[in-house]
Short mmCIF file of C-alpha atoms and ligand atoms in Angstrom, two decimals:
data_model
loop_
_atom_site.label_atom_id
_atom_site.label_comp_id
_atom_site.label_asym_id
_atom_site.label_seq_id
_atom_site.Cartn_x
_atom_site.Cartn_y
_atom_site.Cartn_z
CA MET B 23 -31.79 35.11 31.87
CA ASN B 24 -30.64 31.57 31.94
CA GLU B 25 -29.00 32.08 35.36
CA LYS B 26 -30.10 28.54 36.75
CA THR B 27 -28.49 26.78 33.69
CA VAL B 28 -26.31 23.91 34.87
CA ILE B 29 -23.32 23.19 32.82
CA SER B 30 -22.42 20.38 33.79
CA TYR B 31 -19.11 19.32 31.35
CA PRO B 32 -16.05 20.26 33.25
CA ILE B 33 -14.12 22.64 31.88
CA PRO B 34 -10.49 21.86 31.79
CA PRO B 35 -7.92 23.41 34.07
CA GLU B 36 -5.67 24.53 30.67
CA VAL B 37 -8.58 26.61 30.09
CA SER B 38 -10.11 27.85 33.37
CA ARG B 39 -5.78 29.18 34.64
CA VAL B 40 -6.55 31.16 31.17
CA THR B 41 -9.85 32.49 31.89
CA SER B 42 -8.71 33.30 35.92
CA ALA B 43 -5.36 34.45 35.30
CA LEU B 44 -7.76 37.35 32.42
CA ARG B 45 -9.87 37.99 35.77
CA LYS B 46 -7.30 38.48 38.34
CA VAL B 47 -6.42 41.48 36.77
CA GLY B 48 -9.40 42.97 36.18
CA PHE B 49 -10.52 42.06 32.69
CA GLU B 50 -13.68 39.96 31.99
CA ALA B 51 -12.92 37.16 30.38
CA TYR B 52 -15.80 34.37 28.49
CA LEU B 53 -15.48 31.44 26.76
CA VAL B 54 -17.39 31.21 23.14
CA GLY B 55 -18.97 30.13 20.38
CA GLY B 56 -18.23 26.41 19.48
CA CYS B 57 -16.92 24.91 22.43
CA VAL B 58 -19.76 27.01 24.69
CA ARG B 59 -22.84 25.18 22.16
CA ASP B 60 -20.64 22.00 22.62
CA ILE B 61 -20.65 21.74 26.25
CA LEU B 62 -24.25 22.75 26.20
CA GLN B 63 -24.91 19.80 24.28
CA ASP B 64 -22.63 17.68 26.52
CA VAL B 65 -20.50 17.24 24.15
CA LYS B 66 -16.82 17.81 23.78
CA PRO B 67 -15.27 21.11 21.92
CA LYS B 68 -12.76 20.66 19.28
CA ASP B 69 -11.04 23.45 20.86
CA TRP B 70 -11.58 26.15 23.14
CA ASP B 71 -12.02 30.04 22.95
CA ILE B 72 -12.28 32.82 25.11
CA THR B 73 -13.49 36.53 24.56
CA THR B 74 -12.36 39.25 26.39
CA ASN B 75 -11.63 43.39 26.65
CA ALA B 76 -8.31 43.31 27.05
CA LYS B 77 -6.35 44.06 24.17
CA PRO B 78 -4.10 41.82 22.50
CA GLU B 79 -0.72 43.61 23.74
CA GLU B 80 -2.45 43.57 26.71
CA ILE B 81 -2.94 39.59 26.75
CA GLN B 82 0.38 38.74 25.99
CA GLU B 83 2.21 40.36 28.52
CA LEU B 84 -0.08 38.00 30.76
CA PHE B 85 1.30 35.13 29.34
CA GLU B 86 3.83 32.87 28.31
CA ASN B 87 3.80 30.85 25.21
CA THR B 88 1.71 33.16 22.55
CA PHE B 89 1.82 33.86 19.08
CA TYR B 90 -0.45 36.26 16.90
CA GLU B 91 -2.98 34.50 15.37
CA ASN B 92 -4.84 36.80 12.46
CA ASP B 93 -5.81 40.24 11.61
CA TYR B 94 -8.78 39.88 14.68
CA GLY B 95 -6.73 40.45 17.06
CA THR B 96 -6.32 36.62 18.67
CA VAL B 97 -3.65 35.53 20.81
CA GLY B 98 -3.00 31.76 20.99
CA ILE B 99 -1.61 30.45 24.09
CA VAL B 100 0.32 27.53 24.05
CA SER B 101 -0.86 24.46 26.50
CA GLU B 102 1.96 22.05 27.39
CA THR B 103 -0.97 18.80 26.97
CA GLU B 104 -1.20 15.78 25.15
CA ASP B 105 -5.42 16.74 24.62
CA PRO B 106 -4.66 18.24 20.55
CA THR B 107 -8.32 20.28 21.91
CA LEU B 108 -6.05 21.88 24.25
CA LYS B 109 -2.85 22.60 22.63
CA VAL B 110 -3.79 26.17 21.38
CA ILE B 111 -6.52 28.28 23.15
CA GLU B 112 -7.32 31.20 21.70
CA ILE B 113 -8.23 34.72 23.12
CA THR B 114 -9.71 36.88 20.81
CA PRO B 115 -10.38 40.68 22.46
CA TYR B 116 -14.08 42.17 22.05
CA ARG B 117 -14.54 43.75 18.99
CA SER B 118 -16.99 44.99 17.19
CA GLU B 119 -17.17 45.56 13.12
CA GLY B 120 -17.98 48.41 10.80
CA ALA B 121 -19.88 48.01 7.08
CA TYR B 122 -19.12 45.21 5.08
CA THR B 123 -19.43 46.42 1.39
CA ASP B 124 -17.50 43.84 -0.05
CA LYS B 125 -19.72 41.06 1.28
CA ARG B 126 -16.85 38.91 2.97
CA ARG B 127 -14.94 41.46 5.07
CA PRO B 128 -16.13 44.10 7.66
CA ASP B 129 -14.09 47.74 6.28
CA SER B 130 -12.93 48.23 9.90
CA VAL B 131 -12.78 46.00 12.99
CA SER B 132 -11.94 48.10 16.87
CA PHE B 133 -11.27 46.10 19.37
CA HIS B 134 -13.02 48.60 22.24
CA GLY B 135 -16.72 47.46 23.10
CA LYS B 136 -18.42 45.77 25.29
CA LEU B 137 -19.58 41.98 25.28
CA GLU B 138 -22.77 42.33 23.31
CA ASP B 139 -21.37 43.78 20.28
CA ASP B 140 -18.65 41.09 19.93
CA LEU B 141 -21.77 38.56 20.01
CA LYS B 142 -24.02 40.94 18.54
CA ARG B 143 -21.47 40.39 15.01
CA ARG B 144 -21.77 36.14 15.67
CA ASP B 145 -23.20 34.36 12.57
CA PHE B 146 -25.79 31.98 14.64
CA THR B 147 -27.60 32.58 18.02
CA ILE B 148 -26.08 28.92 19.05
CA ASN B 149 -22.89 30.71 18.83
CA ALA B 150 -23.41 33.79 20.31
CA ILE B 151 -23.80 32.56 24.04
CA ALA B 152 -21.00 33.49 26.08
CA TYR B 153 -19.75 31.41 29.62
CA ASP B 154 -18.23 33.05 32.49
CA ASP B 155 -16.61 29.84 34.03
CA SER B 156 -15.75 31.33 37.63
CA LYS B 157 -19.68 32.36 37.99
CA GLY B 158 -21.53 29.52 35.76
CA GLN B 159 -23.31 32.37 34.25
CA LEU B 160 -24.60 32.24 30.57
CA LYS B 161 -24.37 35.75 28.72
CA ASP B 162 -27.11 34.93 26.34
CA ILE B 163 -29.08 37.79 25.02
CA PHE B 164 -30.02 35.72 21.91
CA GLU B 165 -31.55 33.20 23.23
CA GLY B 166 -29.38 30.61 22.09
CA LEU B 167 -29.32 28.47 24.39
CA LYS B 168 -33.27 27.96 23.44
CA ASP B 169 -32.09 27.38 19.86
CA ILE B 170 -29.95 24.13 21.25
CA GLN B 171 -32.50 22.73 23.17
CA ASP B 172 -34.91 22.67 19.95
CA LYS B 173 -32.03 22.47 17.65
CA VAL B 174 -32.73 25.26 15.45
CA ILE B 175 -29.93 27.31 13.41
CA ARG B 176 -30.84 30.81 13.28
CA THR B 177 -28.53 34.10 12.42
CA VAL B 178 -27.76 36.85 15.01
CA GLY B 179 -30.02 39.66 14.07
CA ASP B 180 -31.78 40.12 10.04
CA PRO B 181 -30.29 37.00 7.96
CA HIS B 182 -30.34 38.76 4.84
CA ALA B 183 -28.17 41.32 6.70
CA ARG B 184 -25.84 39.16 8.10
CA PHE B 185 -25.36 36.80 4.77
CA GLY B 186 -25.46 40.26 3.17
CA GLU B 187 -21.80 40.85 5.75
CA ASP B 188 -20.29 37.39 4.37
CA ALA B 189 -21.86 35.46 2.42
CA LEU B 190 -19.82 32.05 3.95
CA ARG B 191 -22.40 32.04 6.34
CA ILE B 192 -24.59 30.51 4.41
CA LEU B 193 -22.39 27.58 3.80
CA ARG B 194 -21.40 27.76 7.88
CA ALA B 195 -25.16 26.96 8.18
CA VAL B 196 -25.52 24.27 6.11
CA ARG B 197 -22.07 22.77 7.63
CA LEU B 198 -23.35 23.13 10.71
CA SER B 199 -26.98 21.86 10.13
CA THR B 200 -25.41 18.79 8.78
CA ASP B 201 -23.27 18.27 11.87
CA LEU B 202 -25.39 19.15 14.27
CA GLY B 203 -28.14 17.81 12.62
CA PHE B 204 -30.07 20.45 13.52
CA THR B 205 -32.77 22.03 11.61
CA ILE B 206 -32.37 25.80 10.01
CA ASP B 207 -34.28 28.64 10.39
CA LEU B 208 -37.22 29.42 8.10
CA ALA B 209 -36.32 33.16 7.86
CA THR B 210 -32.41 31.89 7.86
CA GLN B 211 -33.27 29.30 5.39
CA ASN B 212 -34.50 32.00 2.80
CA ALA B 213 -32.16 34.38 2.87
CA ILE B 214 -30.23 31.47 2.23
CA ILE B 215 -31.82 30.45 -0.73
CA GLU B 216 -32.08 34.51 -2.03
CA GLN B 217 -28.30 35.36 -1.36
CA ALA B 218 -27.15 31.88 -2.43
CA SER B 219 -25.09 34.10 -5.49
CA ASP B 220 -23.20 35.70 -3.27
CA LEU B 221 -20.71 33.09 -2.58
CA LYS B 222 -19.05 34.31 -5.46
CA HIS B 223 -17.59 36.91 -3.87
CA ILE B 224 -16.00 34.34 -1.26
CA SER B 225 -12.49 32.92 -1.38
CA MET B 226 -12.49 29.13 -3.31
CA GLU B 227 -10.32 28.70 0.35
CA ARG B 228 -13.11 29.77 2.89
CA ILE B 229 -15.39 27.37 0.72
CA ARG B 230 -13.48 24.98 0.71
CA ASP B 231 -12.46 24.59 4.44
CA GLU B 232 -16.47 25.14 4.89
CA PHE B 233 -16.96 22.08 2.60
CA SER B 234 -14.84 19.98 3.89
CA LYS B 235 -15.81 20.16 7.32
CA MET B 236 -19.00 19.86 6.01
CA ILE B 237 -18.05 15.51 3.82
CA MET B 238 -16.00 15.31 6.98
CA THR B 239 -19.24 15.26 9.10
CA LYS B 240 -21.47 11.86 9.75
CA ASN B 241 -24.25 12.52 7.50
CA PRO B 242 -22.10 14.51 4.29
CA MET B 243 -25.04 13.18 1.56
CA ILE B 244 -27.45 15.10 4.10
CA GLY B 245 -25.87 17.99 3.86
CA ILE B 246 -25.00 17.98 -0.56
CA VAL B 247 -28.15 17.20 -0.80
CA MET B 248 -29.06 20.48 1.43
CA CYS B 249 -26.49 22.53 -0.61
CA GLN B 250 -27.76 21.01 -3.83
CA LYS B 251 -31.44 22.10 -2.77
CA LEU B 252 -30.76 25.59 -1.13
CA GLY B 253 -28.93 26.47 -4.64
CA LEU B 254 -25.12 26.84 -3.63
CA LEU B 255 -24.24 23.72 -4.44
CA LYS B 256 -23.34 25.21 -7.78
CA TYR B 257 -21.32 27.36 -6.50
CA ILE B 258 -18.92 24.77 -4.72
CA ALA B 259 -18.71 21.68 -7.45
CA PRO B 260 -21.31 22.49 -9.81
CA GLU B 261 -20.04 19.07 -11.87
CA VAL B 262 -21.43 16.95 -9.31
CA GLU B 263 -24.92 18.39 -9.90
CA SER B 264 -25.32 17.21 -13.49
CA GLY B 265 -25.76 13.16 -12.16
CA ILE B 266 -29.56 14.16 -11.24
CA ASP B 267 -31.84 12.16 -12.79
CA VAL B 268 -29.35 10.66 -15.27
CA GLU B 269 -30.71 7.01 -15.50
CA GLN B 270 -28.08 4.12 -14.92
CA ASN B 271 -28.21 1.29 -16.76
CA GLY B 272 -29.53 -2.50 -15.31
CA ASP B 273 -27.33 -3.10 -12.71
CA HIS B 274 -28.14 0.49 -10.68
CA ILE B 275 -31.15 0.94 -9.11
CA TYR B 276 -30.56 4.81 -8.56
CA SER B 277 -29.46 8.29 -10.01
CA VAL B 278 -25.95 8.80 -11.12
CA TRP B 279 -26.67 12.09 -8.08
CA GLU B 280 -27.89 9.50 -5.73
CA HIS B 281 -25.14 6.24 -6.53
CA ASN B 282 -22.60 9.17 -5.65
CA LEU B 283 -24.08 10.86 -2.58
CA ARG B 284 -24.78 7.14 -0.95
CA ALA B 285 -21.32 6.33 -2.33
CA LEU B 286 -19.88 9.43 0.03
CA GLN B 287 -22.21 8.50 2.57
CA HIS B 288 -20.42 4.81 2.99
CA SER B 289 -17.06 6.40 3.41
CA ALA B 290 -18.34 8.45 6.23
CA ASP B 291 -20.18 5.34 7.66
CA ARG B 292 -16.93 4.21 7.73
CA GLY B 293 -15.27 7.25 8.97
CA TRP B 294 -12.77 6.93 5.71
CA PRO B 295 -10.37 10.06 5.25
CA LEU B 296 -11.13 13.75 3.23
CA HIS B 297 -9.79 12.20 0.10
CA VAL B 298 -11.60 8.87 -0.05
CA ARG B 299 -15.04 10.88 0.56
CA LEU B 300 -13.89 12.98 -2.06
CA ALA B 301 -12.93 10.40 -4.58
CA ALA B 302 -16.31 8.23 -3.36
CA LEU B 303 -18.36 11.69 -4.67
CA PHE B 304 -16.52 12.52 -7.75
CA HIS B 305 -15.95 8.41 -8.60
CA ASP B 306 -18.80 8.67 -11.22
CA ILE B 307 -19.07 12.43 -12.02
CA ALA B 308 -18.48 11.99 -15.42
CA LYS B 309 -21.04 9.24 -16.47
CA PRO B 310 -23.67 12.39 -17.07
CA GLU B 311 -20.82 13.76 -20.24
CA THR B 312 -20.16 10.04 -21.21
CA ARG B 313 -23.72 8.16 -21.55
CA ARG B 314 -24.69 6.71 -24.94
CA TRP B 315 -27.28 4.49 -26.11
CA SER B 316 -26.12 1.09 -27.39
CA ASN B 317 -28.22 -0.27 -29.41
CA GLU B 318 -26.85 -3.75 -29.49
CA LYS B 319 -26.74 -3.53 -25.24
CA LYS B 320 -30.09 -2.23 -25.07
CA ASP B 321 -28.81 0.35 -22.59
CA TRP B 322 -26.95 2.95 -21.39
CA THR B 323 -22.94 3.17 -21.56
CA PHE B 324 -20.63 5.37 -19.97
CA TYR B 325 -17.10 4.21 -21.81
CA GLY B 326 -14.48 6.31 -20.45
CA HIS B 327 -16.40 7.72 -17.02
CA ASP B 328 -13.25 6.44 -15.39
CA VAL B 329 -10.48 8.53 -17.21
CA VAL B 330 -12.73 11.56 -17.68
CA GLY B 331 -14.22 11.39 -14.43
CA GLY B 332 -10.28 11.19 -13.10
CA ARG B 333 -9.67 14.83 -15.14
CA VAL B 334 -12.82 16.29 -13.83
CA THR B 335 -11.92 15.56 -10.21
CA ARG B 336 -8.62 17.26 -10.97
CA LYS B 337 -9.89 20.01 -12.06
CA VAL B 338 -13.11 20.62 -9.72
CA LEU B 339 -10.32 19.82 -6.41
CA GLU B 340 -7.93 22.44 -7.69
CA ARG B 341 -10.73 25.16 -8.28
CA LEU B 342 -11.07 24.75 -4.41
CA LYS B 343 -7.69 25.36 -3.68
CA TYR B 344 -7.27 21.48 -2.11
CA PRO B 345 -3.12 20.63 -1.53
CA GLN B 346 -1.91 18.78 -4.16
CA LYS B 347 -1.25 15.53 -2.67
CA ILE B 348 -5.46 15.77 -1.78
CA VAL B 349 -5.61 16.29 -5.53
CA ASP B 350 -3.82 14.01 -6.64
CA SER B 351 -4.87 11.27 -4.49
CA ALA B 352 -8.35 11.18 -5.27
CA SER B 353 -8.27 11.92 -8.91
CA ALA B 354 -6.06 8.92 -8.91
CA LEU B 355 -9.08 7.16 -7.04
CA VAL B 356 -11.42 8.30 -9.85
CA ARG B 357 -9.46 7.67 -12.33
CA TYR B 358 -8.62 3.65 -11.51
CA HIS B 359 -12.11 3.14 -9.29
CA LEU B 360 -13.10 0.27 -12.27
CA PHE B 361 -10.22 -2.00 -11.68
CA PHE B 362 -10.36 -5.54 -11.53
CA SER B 363 -13.56 -7.37 -10.72
CA ASP B 364 -14.04 -11.28 -12.10
CA ILE B 365 -11.37 -12.81 -9.58
CA ASP B 366 -10.98 -15.34 -11.21
CA LYS B 367 -10.26 -14.13 -13.60
CA ILE B 368 -7.78 -11.63 -12.46
CA THR B 369 -4.00 -12.25 -13.13
CA LEU B 370 -1.56 -11.12 -10.95
CA SER B 371 0.50 -8.97 -13.35
CA ALA B 372 -2.85 -6.89 -14.07
CA VAL B 373 -2.73 -6.39 -9.99
CA ARG B 374 0.59 -5.11 -10.38
CA ARG B 375 -0.24 -3.29 -13.46
CA ILE B 376 -3.30 -1.64 -11.23
CA VAL B 377 -0.67 -0.53 -8.10
CA LYS B 378 1.97 0.79 -10.39
CA ASN B 379 -0.88 2.89 -11.91
CA VAL B 380 -2.81 4.56 -9.37
CA GLY B 381 0.43 4.57 -6.83
CA PRO B 382 1.43 1.68 -4.10
CA GLU B 383 0.10 4.34 -1.70
CA ASN B 384 -3.36 4.53 -2.87
CA VAL B 385 -3.92 0.93 -3.45
CA TRP B 386 -5.72 0.56 0.19
CA ASP B 387 -7.39 3.58 -0.40
CA LEU B 388 -8.67 2.62 -3.97
CA MET B 389 -10.80 -0.79 -2.16
CA ASN B 390 -12.05 1.57 0.15
CA VAL B 391 -13.03 3.64 -2.85
CA ARG B 392 -14.71 0.30 -4.50
CA ALA B 393 -16.59 -0.45 -1.56
CA CYS B 394 -18.38 2.56 -2.03
CA ASP B 395 -19.33 2.36 -5.40
CA ARG B 396 -20.73 -1.46 -4.46
CA ILE B 397 -22.45 -0.07 -1.36
CA GLY B 398 -23.66 2.68 -3.42
CA MET B 399 -24.97 0.86 -5.84
CA GLY B 400 -27.33 -0.65 -3.56
CA ARG B 401 -25.58 -4.09 -3.71
CA PRO B 402 -24.25 -5.96 -0.22
CA LYS B 403 -20.94 -5.90 1.26
CA GLU B 404 -18.39 -7.93 -0.50
CA ALA B 405 -18.30 -11.30 -0.20
CA PRO B 406 -15.15 -12.10 2.63
CA TYR B 407 -13.28 -14.78 0.35
CA ARG B 408 -13.58 -12.75 -2.14
CA LEU B 409 -12.15 -9.13 -0.32
CA ARG B 410 -9.47 -11.02 1.17
CA LYS B 411 -8.71 -12.38 -1.95
CA TYR B 412 -8.30 -8.90 -3.10
CA GLN B 413 -5.60 -8.33 -0.51
CA SER B 414 -3.48 -10.54 -0.65
CA MET B 415 -3.09 -10.03 -4.18
CA ILE B 416 -2.05 -7.02 -3.49
CA GLU B 417 0.74 -7.45 -1.40
CA GLU B 418 1.54 -10.47 -3.03
CA ALA B 419 1.82 -7.51 -6.59
CA MET B 420 3.61 -5.14 -3.58
CA ARG B 421 6.10 -7.21 -2.52
CA ALA B 422 9.52 -6.92 -3.84
CA PRO B 423 10.31 -10.15 -5.65
CA ILE B 424 13.05 -12.34 -4.56
CA SER B 425 15.95 -11.91 -7.13
CA VAL B 426 19.36 -11.31 -7.78
CA GLY B 427 18.51 -7.06 -7.64
CA MET B 428 18.44 -8.41 -3.40
CA LEU B 429 22.44 -8.95 -4.21
CA LYS B 430 24.70 -6.28 -2.83
CA ILE B 431 26.35 -6.63 -5.82
CA ASP B 432 25.58 -5.77 -9.19
CA GLY B 433 26.18 -7.11 -12.99
CA ASP B 434 28.98 -4.07 -13.16
CA LYS B 435 30.80 -4.59 -10.25
CA LEU B 436 30.71 -8.20 -11.44
CA MET B 437 32.29 -7.39 -14.06
CA GLU B 438 34.93 -5.14 -12.51
CA VAL B 439 36.41 -7.89 -10.49
CA THR B 440 36.08 -10.99 -12.50
CA HIS B 441 36.78 -9.38 -15.66
CA GLU B 442 34.30 -11.78 -16.72
CA THR B 443 31.77 -9.85 -20.40
CA PRO B 444 28.32 -10.58 -20.26
CA GLY B 445 26.93 -13.70 -21.25
CA PRO B 446 25.75 -16.98 -19.46
CA LYS B 447 28.91 -17.48 -16.77
CA LEU B 448 27.73 -13.62 -14.87
CA GLY B 449 23.74 -14.84 -14.98
CA TYR B 450 25.00 -18.05 -13.54
CA THR B 451 27.57 -16.44 -10.91
CA LEU B 452 24.48 -13.91 -9.24
CA HIS B 453 22.63 -17.03 -9.28
CA ALA B 454 24.73 -18.81 -7.63
CA LEU B 455 25.63 -15.98 -5.08
CA LEU B 456 21.89 -15.93 -4.66
CA GLU B 457 21.55 -19.23 -3.21
CA GLU B 458 23.83 -18.83 -0.51
CA VAL B 459 22.15 -15.67 0.35
CA LEU B 460 19.14 -17.03 0.33
CA ASP B 461 20.47 -19.84 2.49
CA ASP B 462 22.15 -16.81 4.89
CA PRO B 463 20.85 -13.56 4.49
CA GLU B 464 24.16 -12.69 7.17
CA ARG B 465 26.32 -13.30 3.64
CA ASN B 466 24.94 -10.42 1.47
CA THR B 467 27.76 -8.10 1.67
CA GLU B 468 30.05 -6.79 -1.23
CA ASP B 469 33.08 -8.05 0.80
CA TYR B 470 31.90 -11.09 1.06
CA LEU B 471 29.97 -11.62 -2.35
CA VAL B 472 32.99 -10.06 -4.46
CA LYS B 473 35.48 -12.69 -2.67
CA ARG B 474 32.62 -15.44 -3.53
CA SER B 475 32.39 -14.59 -7.27
CA ILE B 476 36.27 -14.21 -7.64
CA GLU B 477 35.95 -17.66 -6.61
CA LEU B 478 33.03 -19.00 -8.78
CA ILE B 479 34.04 -17.30 -11.85
CA LYS B 480 37.44 -19.88 -12.20
CA LEU B 481 34.80 -23.04 -11.56
CA PRO B 482 34.31 -25.07 -14.78
CA ILE B 483 31.39 -24.37 -16.45
CA GLU B 484 29.79 -27.56 -16.05
CA GLU B 485 30.13 -27.14 -12.43
CA LEU B 486 28.72 -22.92 -12.17
CA LYS B 487 26.48 -23.56 -14.50
CA LYS B 488 24.84 -26.64 -11.93
CA LEU B 489 25.16 -24.26 -9.21
CA GLY B 490 23.22 -21.30 -10.92
CA GLU B 491 20.64 -23.79 -11.70
CA GLU B 492 20.12 -24.69 -8.38
CA GLY B 493 20.39 -20.73 -7.33
CA MET B 494 17.23 -20.50 -9.66
CA GLU B 495 15.59 -23.21 -8.31
CA LYS B 496 15.49 -22.03 -5.12
CA LYS B 497 14.66 -18.88 -6.26
CA GLU B 498 11.36 -20.12 -7.43
CA GLU B 499 10.64 -21.98 -4.25
CA ALA B 500 11.40 -19.18 -1.89
CA GLU B 501 9.16 -16.62 -3.63
CA GLU B 502 6.84 -19.49 -3.76
CA GLY B 503 7.12 -19.56 0.32
CA GLU B 504 6.87 -15.76 0.81
CA LEU B 505 3.85 -15.94 -1.68
CA ALA B 506 2.15 -18.86 0.68
CA ILE B 507 2.57 -16.81 3.55
CA ILE B 508 0.59 -14.35 2.32
CA ARG B 509 -2.31 -16.53 1.26
CA LYS B 510 -2.41 -17.67 3.81
CA ARG B 511 -2.06 -14.67 6.26
CA HIS B 512 -5.37 -14.31 4.72
CA GLY B 513 -6.89 -17.23 4.62
CA VAL B 514 -7.06 -17.59 0.57
CA LYS B 515 -5.97 -19.53 -1.50
P1 ATP G 617 -16.21 24.24 14.92
O1 ATP G 617 -16.99 23.04 15.82
O2 ATP G 617 -16.73 23.45 14.08
O3 ATP G 617 -14.29 25.26 15.02
P2 ATP G 617 -17.45 26.93 15.62
O4 ATP G 617 -18.79 27.42 15.67
O5 ATP G 617 -16.64 27.40 16.60
O6 ATP G 617 -17.34 25.93 15.04
P3 ATP G 617 -15.15 28.24 14.19
O7 ATP G 617 -15.32 28.56 12.56
O8 ATP G 617 -14.47 27.69 15.01
O9 ATP G 617 -16.86 27.55 14.14
O10 ATP G 617 -15.94 30.13 14.72
C1 ATP G 617 -15.51 30.58 16.18
C2 ATP G 617 -16.74 31.26 16.57
O11 ATP G 617 -16.57 32.30 15.43
C3 ATP G 617 -17.90 30.67 15.88
O12 ATP G 617 -18.93 29.67 17.20
C4 ATP G 617 -19.19 32.20 15.51
O13 ATP G 617 -19.42 32.56 16.99
C5 ATP G 617 -17.40 33.21 15.20
N1 ATP G 617 -17.60 33.31 13.63
C6 ATP G 617 -16.79 32.29 12.83
N2 ATP G 617 -17.28 32.15 11.57
C7 ATP G 617 -18.11 33.71 11.51
C8 ATP G 617 -18.61 34.39 10.43
N3 ATP G 617 -18.36 34.27 9.00
N4 ATP G 617 -19.21 35.17 10.74
C9 ATP G 617 -19.66 35.61 12.24
N5 ATP G 617 -18.91 34.77 12.92
C10 ATP G 617 -18.39 33.57 12.57
MG1 MG G 618 -14.41 26.28 16.28
#
């Protein structure tokens, strides 16, 4: 069987070192799972998994730098390498599984057994091929290679039985199909449709991990559509489904559902990170519930869909047990996705407000969600000048302004050393100091400023006032100068 298959993909020495060490002392060792699927397609594996008839303790005795990974006896071997896909190589003992009564885990797992039993418990034929890298031979008892060549996802054995054992496999089928661009075999598809509701028994964390992997593929739009058509989306994020067939107003050619999906797809086309992709998918999630007909406008309105959408996004992501950071950033992006649009009217103070609201750490992502929104409407990319203008204004809004707040002496200290009470004299003194510091930043030390303020405060008030006013002018000039540099860098006026 497939003896003639030539694998041209080079097995990294970190990996063959492990398999040959196992074989040398008489154990069997095979590459298995995703990495074999990948190398058969000449794709670089994301991680390397090895399966063996050695027991966990026996594996640990053979290698240094090992750790126990999970309940399945997996031993992780840490390799010294820069390549992240090789840092931890996982070895899992052959195992066969007892009956599944709760639709998610086997009642018992045993580590005795044969390679055949281990392959039999795996989810799909394409994931159930073992590769002996010493002989260059495949163990492919379920014809996984043929399914890889035909680009088909098919369960190992009866799909009903296999999904009944662990319903997460239902979602894995769609995630792998999205990721690999494979179709799902018809019998497998029918079982998915029939058993979709078994996803109710699966923990949100496991669902979330597969969902995230799907969102992070190159074609998440196809994945979500497939989840919807197969009846899975309602167990992941039913809120997204409510946008189906919901017609929008004048500017929009797509339904809310299709618009959200296209926005998501753009985020993937640009390679943006998970929280931006989630925000793109959810940005108009509350349009269905906020839609009202306006007799005056003779059109639909969606007032407040940003505010409600931010809340709904938070609810969905919390339900899916996403880390707090992702929940916070994605919901802030949805909440503020409607920010400024009219470049000629937008003021710097409005931009400052948006930076403050969404958080400076999210502001560039907000620009990206905005791009997703726009492309998702079927509109052309933002004109380069406008885009640069926004970028410039955001930078202008985010920079720390030049002010007496920069001085290494504050009002309290100043009063303490000058014995002066609050009033114009203190203001003049601070601005006079600021002028000196702008002239020579080296002077911005408490020692120097204390010394100078004692001298300045003794000056006649008229003279001090003049110095203070010069300081204020200098400050404005310096401000303008900094803004001009930013604008010039972005090539805008
Ligand atoms: P990826 O390339 O995204 O990591 P993968 O196929 O390697 O995909 P993993 O989650 O890393 O996916 O799982 C490794 C292997 O373990 C799979 O190839 C499959 O053989 C097996 N496996 C994983 N999850 C299940 C499951 N729920 N039921 C049966 N077998 C599974
Ligand atoms: Mg893997």
